[in-house]
């Protein structure tokens, strides 16, 4: 015990007769390690930022005033043509709906995949216990591939449109939700499952009637959180790839001056949608997890 | 409980069962209706027609194989052998891989399994086992085909071009040139390019060279030379790729850590039990909401306009977006702490800073650390996407490779690297979390 606390070399061992001395020694040592880690961390952060700035096209201090410039330019132009804004709003709504649809369908499909994957990968519930590692690794792989990679490759094969984005987000969602779902399912009470097994229920009946009712609130809450994330992901994928409001935003921004009113309209629409979805899903998640 | 249930309870239970049964059918039905609506609005039927399965075949083929072009210019008679038809992969004039024989004006290409292509002064011939000889001669500038009839559908004949597609390779003859493509498994020139002295040597020969072989370049050791040849590979750019991966991780690390450092004091300002000023607290919360609501995409776009492309822009974008999320989470964590520890420290006469340091921070450290690590992990993935927008890191290389629509082997390489990177960060953060929070 003493060796573990103070290290094995007897020379540095403090006098054990004086517990106060021993305590202070321990505190000093802890402080010293803390200090070293802090210094290393600060040095690492500073050099990291310096390196990042060096490899950046524009410097930090030169760019800092421009941070305001671009939004200011956009907003001032939008202000002069503010009469157009309501019309722009209406015109962007279909694109917004497409973005939301992409997120919703992807979340739905991903969640359905995640339900089966997670049940197959949970200890105690799995249909084929031997295959648990296989399902776990496949979820890891699904989570690890960024959506953009799959989306861009599918655009090459399927042509543009929303479907590549849906598939890409759904695959990622399947992996991410699968992990969370299986963590919830691990804590499920097995008694209902055993009860169902005793009356001869097969595996899918045991899961559907014994496990799902227990875990449904938590699963739904995670799925809602994922939907929030996927709305953002779908906007970003639109910007990089094709489809939805992100794509319109990119087109309007590439056009530059003259279409900044559209940029502002899209921006506000996206902002409002994200805030609204966040609040609604927050509300329901609280209800689901805390019960009524 | 008495033996007789009052009828009202029985009624309630029955009603509740009926409702649940109805829900069990209604929810899948609603989901199905929504998916059908989505399928129509996404134009799934049209997609089936637009889908390019030939592109999929090219993509998948490219992932694990490469092709070598053997091209003869029909005007000058010059034969060029180039891997993927790229300049960087062109064999020096007069040399060729062992399946191509150059002798004067005649070029013989052995595609394997008896498929032999010959270019000569008269034109070109392609011997396909089990079918016969496809003979093409230019007549008046146009290629004229002589082959056993009937012409099968894997030979396409147009006015100015004849192409033959077989399992062994592809062949095409047009007015200006005749080309043969041979497909081989593996990523070409992955380690050494053609101009490197180490090209085409087996592992054994390379180990021999690096340990006891004679120095190829008298100035440096063979191992160092080999490393530098690999590092500066002109086809695969290993050095640039390694830098890009490093930049991506750097973006994620700097962004997440900076966000956490900035958000911690702001979290105190937004927590009910630390900031008694209601309006100020409200303002802080709305700022967090605003930052989160504007979304990483828009911050990234604004910042890349200001700072130009590069890793710093990406790091700032991540830092800004996550400051909003961290601020909200930290302030919630601060509101849920146990006040007793703070009171105990206050009773010893500690001031506000000391109370925060010794009463509060130890309580929230586990939550804080696990959140930060979780974000670090997920930001490694986001940094790829952000890199594609701001123009830095592996995301940029990846989107560039995808846009060319032919370097799919590079796409596969980057994808493997990204997945490895994300998995590495995943297990690293899991390891740190276990070490720091659960104690060893």
XYZ file of C-alpha atoms in Angstrom:
732
model
C 0.000 0.000 0.000
C 2.685 2.395 1.000
C 4.659 1.615 -2.112
C 1.661 2.387 -4.248
C 1.050 5.699 -2.544
C 4.564 7.052 -2.428
C 6.513 5.178 -5.052
C 8.889 2.308 -4.611
C 12.212 4.093 -4.091
C 12.841 4.216 -0.362
C 15.043 7.305 -0.552
C 12.191 9.586 -1.481
C 9.737 8.139 0.947
C 8.575 10.745 3.439
C 8.567 10.063 7.143
C 5.524 7.945 7.786
C 5.494 8.931 11.380
C 4.248 12.352 10.354
C 0.959 11.993 8.467
C 0.717 15.732 7.940
C 4.048 15.780 6.201
C 2.983 12.821 4.060
C -0.241 14.536 3.086
C 1.474 17.771 2.154
C 4.022 15.848 0.139
C 1.201 14.179 -1.777
C -0.497 17.507 -2.407
C 2.755 19.070 -3.629
C 3.333 16.184 -5.974
C -0.201 16.406 -7.311
C 0.160 20.158 -7.827
C 3.430 19.675 -9.640
C 1.950 17.140 -12.049
C -1.066 19.372 -12.546
C 1.224 22.311 -13.284
C 3.310 20.354 -15.769
C 0.230 19.118 -17.593
C -1.182 22.650 -17.679
C 2.045 24.105 -19.082
C 2.240 21.368 -21.700
C -1.394 21.918 -22.643
C -0.941 25.684 -22.988
C 2.214 25.217 -25.046
C 0.458 22.698 -27.242
C -2.548 24.934 -27.794
C -0.399 27.992 -28.544
C 1.830 26.197 -31.004
C -1.200 24.537 -32.540
C -2.902 27.851 -33.193
C 0.330 29.328 -34.518
C 0.788 26.401 -36.891
C -2.824 26.595 -38.008
C -2.472 30.298 -38.694
C 0.731 29.750 -40.618
C -0.936 27.208 -42.875
C -4.000 29.370 -43.359
C -4.316 31.526 -46.468
C -5.089 34.680 -44.495
C -3.772 35.628 -41.068
C -5.912 35.964 -37.983
C -5.412 39.663 -37.256
C -5.751 40.646 -40.883
C -8.967 38.671 -41.184
C -10.545 39.699 -37.909
C -12.054 42.999 -39.124
C -13.498 41.160 -42.138
C -15.599 38.935 -39.907
C -18.086 41.770 -39.598
C -17.567 43.007 -43.160
C -19.212 40.157 -44.979
C -22.362 39.940 -42.836
C -22.551 43.749 -42.857
C -22.351 43.843 -46.635
C -24.968 41.141 -46.948
C -27.350 42.729 -44.492
C -26.978 46.244 -45.846
C -27.798 45.075 -49.334
C -30.701 43.030 -48.057
C -31.931 46.083 -46.186
C -32.072 48.180 -49.342
C -34.134 45.493 -51.052
C -36.093 44.481 -47.975
C -39.341 44.622 -49.900
C -38.247 41.418 -51.672
C -37.641 39.490 -48.479
C -41.161 38.079 -47.877
C -41.265 36.841 -51.465
C -37.809 35.268 -51.080
C -39.009 33.636 -47.910
C -41.867 31.962 -49.696
C -39.671 30.877 -52.550
C -37.188 29.204 -50.218
C -39.772 27.273 -48.242
C -39.915 24.274 -50.631
C -36.135 23.939 -50.348
C -36.402 24.075 -46.572
C -39.084 21.393 -46.632
C -36.811 19.269 -48.782
C -33.988 19.684 -46.279
C -36.300 18.735 -43.417
C -37.635 15.790 -45.377
C -34.117 14.563 -46.038
C -33.378 14.742 -42.323
C -36.668 13.118 -41.307
C -36.520 10.238 -43.763
C -32.867 9.629 -42.963
C -33.576 9.654 -39.228
C -36.514 7.306 -39.686
C -34.627 4.822 -41.853
C -31.528 5.101 -39.696
C -33.548 4.543 -36.534
C -35.261 1.489 -37.988
C -31.863 0.069 -38.926
C -30.496 1.027 -35.518
C -33.286 -0.827 -33.689
C -32.446 -4.140 -35.293
C -28.688 -3.566 -35.203
C -28.734 -2.591 -31.543
C -30.885 -5.538 -30.445
C -28.596 -7.865 -32.361
C -25.560 -6.313 -30.695
C -26.770 -6.250 -27.093
C -25.572 -8.844 -24.662
C -28.438 -10.905 -23.251
C -30.826 -9.981 -26.042
C -28.936 -10.863 -29.185
C -30.464 -13.389 -31.558
C -27.044 -14.841 -32.362
C -24.736 -14.087 -29.412
C -21.699 -15.214 -31.418
C -22.252 -12.448 -33.937
C -22.361 -9.593 -31.403
C -18.797 -8.406 -32.205
C -19.631 -8.403 -35.919
C -22.656 -6.151 -35.424
C -20.738 -3.886 -33.053
C -17.865 -3.437 -35.482
C -20.241 -2.755 -38.339
C -21.927 -0.025 -36.275
C -18.508 1.448 -35.518
C -17.681 1.475 -39.211
C -21.009 3.100 -40.098
C -20.380 5.801 -37.534
C -16.832 6.399 -38.661
C -17.495 7.144 -42.326
C -18.381 10.820 -42.656
C -21.658 11.486 -44.418
C -20.040 13.666 -47.039
C -17.929 10.815 -48.388
C -20.903 8.592 -49.045
C -23.001 11.475 -50.333
C -20.449 12.618 -52.898
C -19.851 9.105 -54.189
C -23.568 8.442 -54.460
C -24.016 11.703 -56.358
C -21.613 10.295 -58.937
C -23.634 7.116 -59.241
C -27.209 8.290 -58.693
C -26.958 11.782 -60.110
C -28.019 14.779 -58.014
C -31.101 15.147 -55.885
C -31.915 14.395 -52.279
C -31.557 10.606 -52.304
C -27.748 10.461 -51.946
C -27.996 12.732 -48.912
C -30.748 10.581 -47.403
C -28.736 7.389 -47.806
C -25.562 8.994 -46.475
C -27.230 10.445 -43.383
C -29.271 7.292 -42.783
C -26.168 5.099 -42.785
C -24.405 7.343 -40.308
C -27.558 7.597 -38.168
C -27.885 3.824 -38.124
C -24.418 3.501 -36.636
C -24.688 6.369 -34.184
C -28.169 5.539 -32.912
C -27.385 1.832 -32.869
C -24.682 2.412 -30.304
C -26.898 4.581 -28.089
C -29.873 2.227 -28.463
C -27.817 -0.765 -27.476
C -26.556 1.055 -24.373
C -30.174 1.670 -23.365
C -31.216 -1.891 -24.151
C -28.403 -3.272 -22.025
C -30.129 -1.820 -18.985
C -33.545 -3.208 -19.862
C -35.208 -5.517 -17.365
C -34.985 -9.103 -18.626
C -37.929 -10.420 -16.625
C -40.565 -9.598 -19.253
C -38.357 -11.230 -21.853
C -38.091 -14.385 -19.766
C -41.833 -14.351 -19.151
C -42.477 -14.132 -22.867
C -39.953 -16.877 -23.543
C -41.740 -19.132 -21.037
C -44.978 -18.883 -23.015
C -43.178 -19.757 -26.234
C -42.673 -16.369 -27.841
C -40.067 -16.285 -30.597
C -37.187 -13.819 -30.684
C -38.932 -11.005 -32.537
C -41.996 -11.308 -30.312
C -39.818 -11.184 -27.194
C -38.112 -8.048 -28.476
C -41.263 -6.367 -29.740
C -43.355 -7.040 -26.623
C -40.728 -7.414 -23.908
C -37.930 -4.967 -24.681
C -39.264 -2.254 -26.962
C -41.970 -1.009 -24.550
C -39.320 -0.573 -21.850
C -36.808 1.285 -23.955
C -39.117 3.185 -26.298
C -39.115 6.509 -24.388
C -35.323 6.680 -24.224
C -34.936 5.528 -27.795
C -37.406 8.125 -29.013
C -35.587 10.799 -27.111
C -32.284 9.834 -28.721
C -33.942 9.683 -32.127
C -35.299 13.206 -31.672
C -31.857 14.465 -30.703
C -30.488 12.770 -33.784
C -33.146 14.461 -35.902
C -31.883 17.852 -34.689
C -28.356 16.880 -35.667
C -29.509 15.517 -39.006
C -31.301 18.737 -39.946
C -27.964 20.508 -39.670
C -26.166 17.714 -41.480
C -28.677 17.823 -44.290
C -28.207 21.584 -44.684
C -24.432 21.113 -44.792
C -24.637 18.247 -47.266
C -26.784 20.455 -49.475
C -24.053 23.069 -49.366
C -21.293 20.652 -50.291
C -23.283 18.343 -52.526
C -26.770 18.868 -53.848
C -30.342 19.300 -52.760
C -32.246 21.332 -50.221
C -31.741 24.749 -48.745
C -27.981 24.374 -48.334
C -27.594 24.145 -52.090
C -29.701 27.259 -52.648
C -27.593 29.080 -50.091
C -24.436 28.107 -51.904
C -25.791 29.214 -55.267
C -26.931 32.556 -53.866
C -23.580 33.103 -52.161
C -21.587 32.201 -55.235
C -23.594 34.713 -57.217
C -22.455 37.324 -54.734
C -23.730 40.854 -54.837
C -27.240 41.202 -56.152
C -28.559 38.060 -54.521
C -27.644 38.830 -50.938
C -31.308 39.377 -50.112
C -31.837 35.729 -50.942
C -28.881 34.804 -48.714
C -30.502 36.671 -45.839
C -33.887 35.080 -46.455
C -32.396 31.579 -46.513
C -30.298 32.354 -43.493
C -33.288 33.459 -41.434
C -35.398 30.565 -42.578
C -32.695 28.086 -41.634
C -32.099 29.800 -38.321
C -35.794 29.839 -37.413
C -36.249 26.224 -38.471
C -33.288 25.030 -36.428
C -34.282 26.969 -33.325
C -37.882 25.818 -33.610
C -36.966 22.171 -34.095
C -34.510 22.340 -31.209
C -37.154 23.760 -28.892
C -39.897 21.351 -29.910
C -37.646 18.343 -29.613
C -36.262 19.620 -26.293
C -39.794 19.846 -24.966
C -40.728 16.333 -26.058
C -37.483 14.835 -24.889
C -38.000 16.231 -21.418
C -41.489 14.785 -21.397
C -40.304 11.400 -22.631
C -37.430 10.985 -20.237
C -38.949 12.488 -17.119
C -42.376 10.891 -17.748
C -45.372 13.112 -18.472
C -57.900 -5.916 -3.557
C -61.428 -7.217 -3.536
C -62.623 -10.012 -5.741
C -65.010 -7.905 -7.774
C -63.548 -5.199 -9.913
C -65.755 -2.226 -10.319
C -67.030 -2.124 -13.897
C -65.504 1.297 -14.494
C -61.967 -0.016 -13.960
C -62.589 -2.890 -16.319
C -63.876 -0.411 -18.840
C -60.816 1.800 -18.487
C -58.462 -1.116 -18.925
C -60.302 -2.382 -21.970
C -60.332 1.086 -23.488
C -56.637 1.485 -22.830
C -55.937 -1.856 -24.484
C -58.003 -0.933 -27.494
C -56.183 2.375 -27.772
C -52.794 0.704 -27.553
C -53.753 -1.846 -30.153
C -54.949 0.893 -32.458
C -51.686 2.811 -31.911
C -49.671 -0.299 -32.730
C -51.188 -0.237 -36.188
C -51.533 3.508 -36.587
C -47.878 4.410 -36.002
C -46.397 2.055 -38.624
C -49.141 3.168 -40.998
C -48.259 6.844 -40.488
C -44.562 6.089 -41.005
C -45.353 4.170 -44.163
C -47.523 6.977 -45.536
C -44.774 9.474 -44.817
C -42.164 7.336 -46.531
C -44.392 6.978 -49.575
C -44.858 10.746 -49.667
C -41.083 11.178 -49.359
C -40.463 8.658 -52.132
C -42.750 10.629 -54.413
C -41.322 14.005 -53.475
C -37.756 12.735 -53.886
C -38.676 11.380 -57.310
C -37.508 7.865 -56.585
C -38.952 6.566 -59.848
C -36.992 9.094 -61.890
C -33.899 8.265 -59.911
C -33.991 4.659 -61.014
C -33.657 5.868 -64.590
C -31.003 8.445 -63.851
C -28.848 6.067 -61.834
C -25.632 5.287 -63.671
C -24.742 1.739 -62.853
C -21.806 1.911 -65.248
C -20.420 4.689 -63.044
C -20.851 2.421 -60.047
C -18.895 -0.285 -61.833
C -16.107 2.167 -62.674
C -16.015 3.396 -59.101
C -15.917 -0.042 -57.536
C -13.390 -1.290 -60.055
C -11.147 1.673 -59.451
C -11.256 1.123 -55.712
C -9.147 -1.996 -55.900
C -7.586 -2.063 -59.341
C -5.789 0.137 -61.821
C -5.443 0.202 -65.576
C -2.475 0.690 -67.811
C -2.922 2.399 -71.164
C -0.889 1.293 -74.168
C -1.494 3.974 -76.785
C -0.190 4.296 -80.305
C -0.532 7.558 -82.118
C -1.644 6.531 -85.636
C -0.091 9.631 -87.126
C 3.443 9.369 -85.796
C 3.461 5.693 -84.808
C 4.753 6.562 -81.349
C 3.771 4.121 -78.598
C 3.248 5.364 -75.038
C 2.685 3.128 -72.023
C 1.188 5.015 -69.099
C -0.410 3.894 -65.845
C -3.912 5.429 -65.624
C -2.902 7.431 -68.712
C -1.245 10.006 -66.486
C 1.967 11.849 -67.173
C 3.296 10.920 -63.778
C 2.806 7.237 -64.502
C 4.311 7.174 -68.018
C 7.050 4.660 -68.698
C 10.206 6.235 -70.115
C 10.371 6.096 -73.942
C 11.390 2.649 -75.138
C 10.621 0.844 -71.884
C 7.482 -1.037 -70.968
C 6.173 -3.584 -68.458
C 6.999 -7.207 -69.289
C 3.593 -7.932 -70.835
C 4.279 -5.398 -73.608
C 6.893 -6.189 -76.247
C 8.213 -3.317 -78.323
C 10.177 -4.285 -81.412
C 10.459 -1.665 -84.106
C 7.060 -0.801 -85.548
C 5.390 -3.859 -83.987
C 3.992 -3.782 -80.471
C 2.678 -6.963 -78.873
C 0.497 -6.756 -75.777
C -0.257 -9.892 -73.808
C -3.477 -9.293 -71.865
C -3.329 -12.735 -70.312
C -5.405 -15.920 -70.876
C -4.478 -15.963 -74.561
C -5.737 -12.461 -75.337
C -3.056 -10.878 -77.505
C -3.139 -7.469 -79.120
C -0.689 -6.564 -81.850
C -0.114 -3.111 -83.273
C 1.833 -3.035 -86.533
C 2.236 -0.989 -89.646
C -0.861 -2.563 -91.241
C -3.189 -1.727 -88.350
C -4.018 -3.725 -85.261
C -5.093 -7.254 -84.419
C -6.745 -8.617 -81.303
C -6.787 -12.383 -80.765
C -9.645 -13.444 -78.500
C -9.571 -17.112 -77.520
C -12.787 -18.966 -78.338
C -13.823 -16.296 -80.820
C -11.082 -15.568 -83.309
C -9.042 -12.691 -84.570
C -10.345 -9.164 -84.762
C -8.455 -7.397 -87.479
C -8.613 -3.653 -88.017
C -6.990 -1.797 -90.881
C -7.293 1.839 -91.729
C -8.821 2.376 -95.167
C -8.957 5.967 -96.226
C -8.362 7.070 -92.655
C -11.318 5.087 -91.273
C -10.893 1.867 -89.290
C -12.314 -1.154 -91.120
C -13.143 -4.250 -89.115
C -12.687 -7.837 -90.202
C -13.911 -10.351 -87.637
C -15.781 -13.664 -87.512
C -19.487 -13.139 -88.119
C -21.858 -12.564 -86.422
C -20.275 -9.598 -84.631
C -20.989 -10.093 -80.907
C -22.345 -7.216 -78.794
C -19.072 -6.747 -76.920
C -17.601 -5.313 -80.090
C -19.019 -1.905 -80.875
C -18.562 -0.564 -84.361
C -19.103 3.088 -85.192
C -18.074 4.968 -88.289
C -14.827 6.250 -86.853
C -14.242 3.977 -83.914
C -14.150 0.287 -83.064
C -14.098 -0.763 -79.413
C -13.787 -4.213 -77.932
C -14.508 -4.955 -74.279
C -13.349 -8.269 -72.815
C -12.690 -9.517 -69.324
C -8.979 -9.283 -69.942
C -8.997 -5.662 -71.006
C -10.427 -3.042 -73.306
C -9.312 -2.107 -76.803
C -10.316 0.768 -79.016
C -9.268 1.895 -82.472
C -10.096 5.338 -83.773
C -8.743 7.499 -86.598
C -6.108 9.168 -84.494
C -4.997 6.444 -82.128
C -5.277 2.862 -81.021
C -5.492 2.139 -77.308
C -5.450 -0.943 -75.097
C -6.328 -0.909 -71.403
C -5.144 -3.669 -69.145
C -6.711 -3.930 -65.686
C -4.660 -5.160 -62.773
C -5.474 -5.518 -59.093
C -3.918 -3.220 -56.536
C -3.129 0.474 -56.253
C -0.520 1.409 -58.794
C 2.765 3.014 -57.778
C 1.558 3.277 -54.191
C 5.036 3.044 -52.715
C 7.408 4.140 -55.466
C 6.860 5.839 -58.796
C 8.403 4.648 -62.038
C 11.345 7.027 -61.866
C 12.364 5.744 -58.454
C 15.211 3.214 -58.291
C 13.112 1.140 -55.901
C 10.195 0.672 -58.308
C 9.139 -2.891 -58.973
C 11.280 -4.488 -56.283
C 9.802 -7.074 -53.950
C 9.713 -6.779 -50.176
C 12.683 -9.101 -49.799
C 14.799 -7.102 -52.210
C 13.855 -3.869 -50.453
C 14.759 -5.240 -47.033
C 18.027 -6.475 -48.479
C 18.775 -3.078 -49.975
C 17.946 -1.227 -46.791
C 20.096 -3.422 -44.558
C 23.210 -4.674 -46.325
C 22.785 -3.589 -49.942
C 25.127 -1.137 -51.546
C 24.129 2.497 -51.405
C 22.270 3.616 -54.492
C 22.807 7.233 -53.617
C 26.233 7.566 -52.019
C 25.147 10.575 -49.960
C 22.488 8.824 -47.861
C 21.526 5.404 -46.648
C 19.172 3.304 -48.708
C 16.547 3.291 -45.973
C 16.507 7.078 -45.810
C 16.394 7.291 -49.591
C 13.533 4.823 -49.639
C 11.610 6.759 -47.012
C 12.056 9.999 -48.899
C 11.042 8.389 -52.204
C 7.896 7.084 -50.531
C 7.206 10.351 -48.738
C 7.499 12.405 -51.919
C 5.630 9.930 -54.139
C 4.325 12.075 -57.005
C 1.316 9.886 -57.694
C -0.089 9.534 -54.178
C 1.429 12.555 -52.391
C 1.868 10.764 -49.087
C 3.408 13.815 -47.485
C 0.486 16.068 -48.366
C -2.011 13.450 -47.246
C -0.296 13.037 -43.900
C -0.300 16.798 -43.461
C -3.966 16.953 -44.360
C -4.864 14.312 -41.783
C -2.805 16.169 -39.214
C -4.528 19.435 -40.116
C -7.936 17.822 -39.697
C -7.088 16.505 -36.251
C -5.543 19.860 -35.390
C -8.736 21.661 -36.399
C -10.850 19.367 -34.251
C -8.507 19.584 -31.274
C -7.992 23.351 -31.307
C -11.656 24.021 -31.971
C -12.963 21.759 -29.223
C -10.443 22.809 -26.577
C -10.813 26.513 -27.296
C -14.577 26.191 -27.152
C -14.356 24.437 -23.802
C -11.990 27.059 -22.364
C -14.189 29.918 -23.533
C -17.447 28.250 -22.562
C -16.505 27.404 -18.970
C -16.522 30.983 -17.592
C -19.523 31.804 -19.768
C -21.305 28.786 -18.322
C -20.873 30.247 -14.846
C -22.440 33.488 -16.067
C -25.441 31.613 -17.414
C -26.045 29.387 -14.366
C -28.838 30.383 -11.981
C -26.907 29.606 -8.816
C -23.827 31.608 -9.785
C -25.244 34.645 -11.495
C -28.085 36.270 -9.605
C -28.679 38.867 -12.334
C -31.697 37.486 -14.154
C -31.607 39.629 -17.322
C -27.884 39.097 -17.762
C -28.322 35.366 -17.416
C -31.152 35.463 -19.914
C -28.941 37.371 -22.358
C -26.141 34.811 -22.005
C -28.537 31.966 -22.687
C -29.919 33.688 -25.767
C -26.371 34.200 -27.026
C -25.704 30.475 -26.680
C -28.969 29.719 -28.444
C -28.088 32.150 -31.201
C -24.666 30.637 -31.771
C -26.096 27.142 -31.861
C -29.028 28.147 -33.990
C -27.010 29.935 -36.661
C -25.319 26.589 -37.177
C -21.824 25.528 -38.036
C -22.496 25.771 -41.752
C -23.188 29.494 -41.719
C -20.379 30.288 -39.292
C -18.030 28.334 -41.494
C -19.115 30.248 -44.575
C -18.794 33.652 -42.884
C -15.429 32.818 -41.359
C -13.941 31.408 -44.521
C -14.814 34.696 -46.231
C -12.927 36.575 -43.545
C -9.892 34.403 -42.896
C -9.437 32.628 -46.193
C -9.080 28.888 -46.647
C -7.049 26.876 -44.204
C -7.045 24.985 -40.937
C -7.283 28.071 -38.713
C -10.609 29.021 -40.262
C -11.929 25.531 -39.639
C -10.685 25.567 -36.051
C -12.353 28.925 -35.374
C -15.586 27.687 -36.935
C -15.603 24.596 -34.725
C -14.679 26.663 -31.680
C -17.472 29.150 -32.282
C -20.184 26.562 -32.911
C -19.204 24.452 -29.945
C -18.984 27.413 -27.601
C -22.754 27.612 -27.884
C -23.284 23.924 -27.174
C -20.721 23.780 -24.383
C -22.057 26.964 -22.769
C -25.513 25.465 -22.585
C -24.331 22.107 -21.280
C -21.881 23.544 -18.772
C -24.445 25.943 -17.337
C -26.915 23.068 -16.963
C -24.252 20.980 -15.244
C -23.456 23.901 -12.930
C -27.089 24.283 -11.959
C -27.277 20.633 -10.964
C -24.311 20.590 -8.571
C -24.542 19.700 -4.915
C -24.547 22.962 -2.937
C -23.344 21.305 0.265
C -19.735 21.107 -0.842
C -19.751 24.769 -1.780
C -21.210 25.684 1.603
C -18.626 23.608 3.388
C -15.847 25.463 1.626
C -17.563 28.780 2.249
C -17.650 27.985 5.978
C -13.839 27.959 5.976
C -13.844 31.541 4.717
C -13.165 30.881 1.022
C -13.860 33.637 -1.475
C -15.878 33.200 -4.661
C -12.958 32.081 -6.820
C -11.837 29.540 -4.228
C -15.380 28.251 -3.824
C -15.604 27.752 -7.571
C -12.198 26.091 -7.771
C -12.552 23.681 -4.854
C -16.293 23.339 -4.420
C -17.641 23.369 -7.948
C -14.983 22.352 -10.456
C -14.291 18.934 -8.884
C -18.002 18.158 -9.082
C -18.451 19.031 -12.723
C -15.091 17.812 -14.023
C -16.326 14.317 -14.962
C -19.334 15.650 -16.884
C -17.248 18.348 -18.466
C -14.447 16.041 -19.530
C -16.707 13.403 -20.952
C -18.624 15.999 -22.952
C -15.431 17.589 -24.250
C -14.014 14.216 -25.242
C -17.238 13.235 -26.916
C -17.210 16.456 -28.910
C -13.551 16.036 -29.788
C -14.398 12.684 -31.247
C -17.392 13.885 -33.214
C -15.545 17.012 -34.344
C -12.864 14.886 -35.960
C -15.606 13.747 -38.274
C -17.089 17.227 -38.708
C -13.635 18.637 -39.410
C -13.630 16.559 -42.575
C -16.817 18.246 -43.774
C -15.769 21.680 -42.548
C -12.444 21.150 -44.282
C -14.329 20.578 -47.516
C -16.098 23.940 -47.094
C -13.205 26.065 -45.833
C -10.627 24.300 -47.950
C -8.275 22.576 -45.569
C -7.341 19.156 -44.357
C -8.360 15.790 -45.715
C -11.863 17.028 -46.553
C -10.433 19.256 -49.271
C -8.331 16.468 -50.770
C -11.296 14.159 -50.673
C -13.721 16.518 -52.392
C -11.105 17.375 -54.996
C -10.474 13.720 -55.718
C -14.207 13.061 -55.999
C -14.768 16.034 -58.297
C -12.212 14.766 -60.836
C -14.458 11.641 -61.063
C -11.588 9.392 -62.024
C -9.190 9.142 -59.107
C -11.445 6.771 -57.205
C -8.497 4.807 -55.890
C -7.415 7.989 -54.128
C -10.923 8.422 -52.763
C -10.746 4.895 -51.386
C -7.340 5.659 -49.860
C -8.609 8.840 -48.180
C -11.737 7.087 -46.973
C -9.729 4.350 -45.339
C -7.515 6.961 -43.721
C -10.506 8.960 -42.478
C -12.193 5.898 -41.022
C -8.954 4.893 -39.318
C -8.515 8.433 -38.003
C -12.035 8.567 -36.605
C -11.728 5.108 -35.050
C -8.392 6.094 -33.537
C -9.860 9.251 -32.001
C -12.813 7.189 -30.839
C -10.736 4.700 -28.929
C -8.328 7.395 -27.727
C -11.119 9.443 -26.223
C -12.673 6.327 -24.736
C -9.331 5.438 -23.167
C -8.816 8.918 -21.709
C -12.371 8.937 -20.399
C -11.891 5.634 -18.618
C -8.547 6.721 -17.259
C -9.627 10.113 -15.968
C -13.223 9.634 -14.940
C -13.501 6.093 -13.724
C -9.990 6.157 -12.308
C -7.603 3.838 -14.192
